[in-house]
Amino acid sequence: PNQNFCETFPGVECHQQGLIVVDSETYATSRPGVFAGGDAVNGPDLVASAIADGRRVADVIDEYLKGE
């Protein structure tokens, strides 16, 4: 993850290592309407894990936009 991300994106909480803090169920960050997954949340991992996160986050964002 880009260590500068947390410094340049106000309202998004990050761990000391520069990883983004998210709700484990919704992938929501501390900034309303902003979601994250993959390496930015978990650190370096398999591409398949990042893809799986992306699919789950996409479903959550869809529900969020529909007001569910």
mmCIF file of C-alpha atoms in Angstrom:
data_model
loop_
_atom_site.group_PDB
_atom_site.id
_atom_site.type_symbol
_atom_site.label_atom_id
_atom_site.label_comp_id
_atom_site.label_asym_id
_atom_site.label_seq_id
_atom_site.Cartn_x
_atom_site.Cartn_y
_atom_site.Cartn_z
ATOM 1 C CA PRO A 1 0.000 0.000 0.000
ATOM 2 C CA ASN A 2 1.016 3.565 -0.633
ATOM 3 C CA GLN A 3 2.159 4.950 2.722
ATOM 4 C CA ASN A 4 1.152 8.462 1.620
ATOM 5 C CA PHE A 5 -2.467 7.499 1.005
ATOM 6 C CA CYS A 6 -3.564 8.045 4.587
ATOM 7 C CA GLU A 7 -1.883 11.427 4.725
ATOM 8 C CA THR A 8 -3.583 12.628 1.557
ATOM 9 C CA PHE A 9 -7.063 11.163 2.083
ATOM 10 C CA PRO A 10 -8.600 12.856 5.132
ATOM 11 C CA GLY A 11 -11.126 10.931 7.170
ATOM 12 C CA VAL A 12 -9.850 7.473 6.279
ATOM 13 C CA GLU A 13 -8.355 5.700 9.287
ATOM 14 C CA CYS A 14 -5.189 3.692 8.705
ATOM 15 C CA HIS A 15 -2.995 1.352 10.728
ATOM 16 C CA GLN A 16 0.580 2.401 11.444
ATOM 17 C CA GLN A 17 1.707 0.137 8.593
ATOM 18 C CA GLY A 18 -0.331 2.234 6.140
ATOM 19 C CA LEU A 19 -3.125 -0.309 5.695
ATOM 20 C CA ILE A 20 -6.674 1.034 5.561
ATOM 21 C CA VAL A 21 -8.959 0.184 8.487
ATOM 22 C CA VAL A 22 -12.342 -1.211 7.353
ATOM 23 C CA ASP A 23 -15.380 -2.850 8.901
ATOM 24 C CA SER A 24 -14.850 -6.591 8.414
ATOM 25 C CA GLU A 25 -18.430 -7.153 7.232
ATOM 26 C CA THR A 26 -19.058 -4.108 5.026
ATOM 27 C CA TYR A 27 -15.545 -3.081 3.975
ATOM 28 C CA ALA A 28 -16.573 0.484 4.840
ATOM 29 C CA THR A 29 -13.808 2.839 5.901
ATOM 30 C CA SER A 30 -14.140 5.491 8.579
ATOM 31 C CA ARG A 31 -15.141 7.963 5.847
ATOM 32 C CA PRO A 32 -18.797 7.574 4.810
ATOM 33 C CA GLY A 33 -19.248 6.274 1.279
ATOM 34 C CA VAL A 34 -15.648 5.079 0.957
ATOM 35 C CA PHE A 35 -14.917 1.340 0.804
ATOM 36 C CA ALA A 36 -11.664 -0.578 0.492
ATOM 37 C CA GLY A 37 -10.353 -4.112 0.101
ATOM 38 C CA GLY A 38 -7.475 -6.140 -1.245
ATOM 39 C CA ASP A 39 -3.852 -5.288 -0.548
ATOM 40 C CA ALA A 40 -4.750 -1.809 0.720
ATOM 41 C CA VAL A 41 -6.555 -3.494 3.638
ATOM 42 C CA ASN A 42 -4.819 -6.869 4.048
ATOM 43 C CA GLY A 43 -1.303 -6.125 2.890
ATOM 44 C CA PRO A 44 0.453 -8.100 0.168
ATOM 45 C CA ASP A 45 -1.434 -11.291 -0.614
ATOM 46 C CA LEU A 46 -2.506 -13.466 -3.522
ATOM 47 C CA VAL A 47 -4.187 -11.872 -6.523
ATOM 48 C CA ALA A 48 -7.119 -14.244 -5.983
ATOM 49 C CA SER A 49 -7.679 -12.751 -2.513
ATOM 50 C CA ALA A 50 -7.755 -9.223 -3.911
ATOM 51 C CA ILE A 51 -10.215 -10.290 -6.612
ATOM 52 C CA ALA A 52 -12.460 -11.944 -4.016
ATOM 53 C CA ASP A 53 -12.395 -8.772 -1.904
ATOM 54 C CA GLY A 54 -13.234 -6.724 -4.988
ATOM 55 C CA ARG A 55 -16.297 -8.845 -5.703
ATOM 56 C CA ARG A 56 -17.511 -8.640 -2.093
ATOM 57 C CA VAL A 57 -16.887 -4.897 -1.945
ATOM 58 C CA ALA A 58 -18.754 -4.415 -5.235
ATOM 59 C CA ASP A 59 -21.808 -6.161 -3.762
ATOM 60 C CA VAL A 60 -21.642 -4.003 -0.635
ATOM 61 C CA ILE A 61 -21.286 -0.802 -2.671
ATOM 62 C CA ASP A 62 -24.269 -1.823 -4.807
ATOM 63 C CA GLU A 63 -26.371 -2.296 -1.646
ATOM 64 C CA TYR A 64 -25.090 1.014 -0.262
ATOM 65 C CA LEU A 65 -26.061 2.894 -3.424
ATOM 66 C CA LYS A 66 -29.508 1.266 -3.416
ATOM 67 C CA GLY A 67 -29.977 2.365 0.187
ATOM 68 C CA GLU A 68 -30.176 -1.188 1.552
#
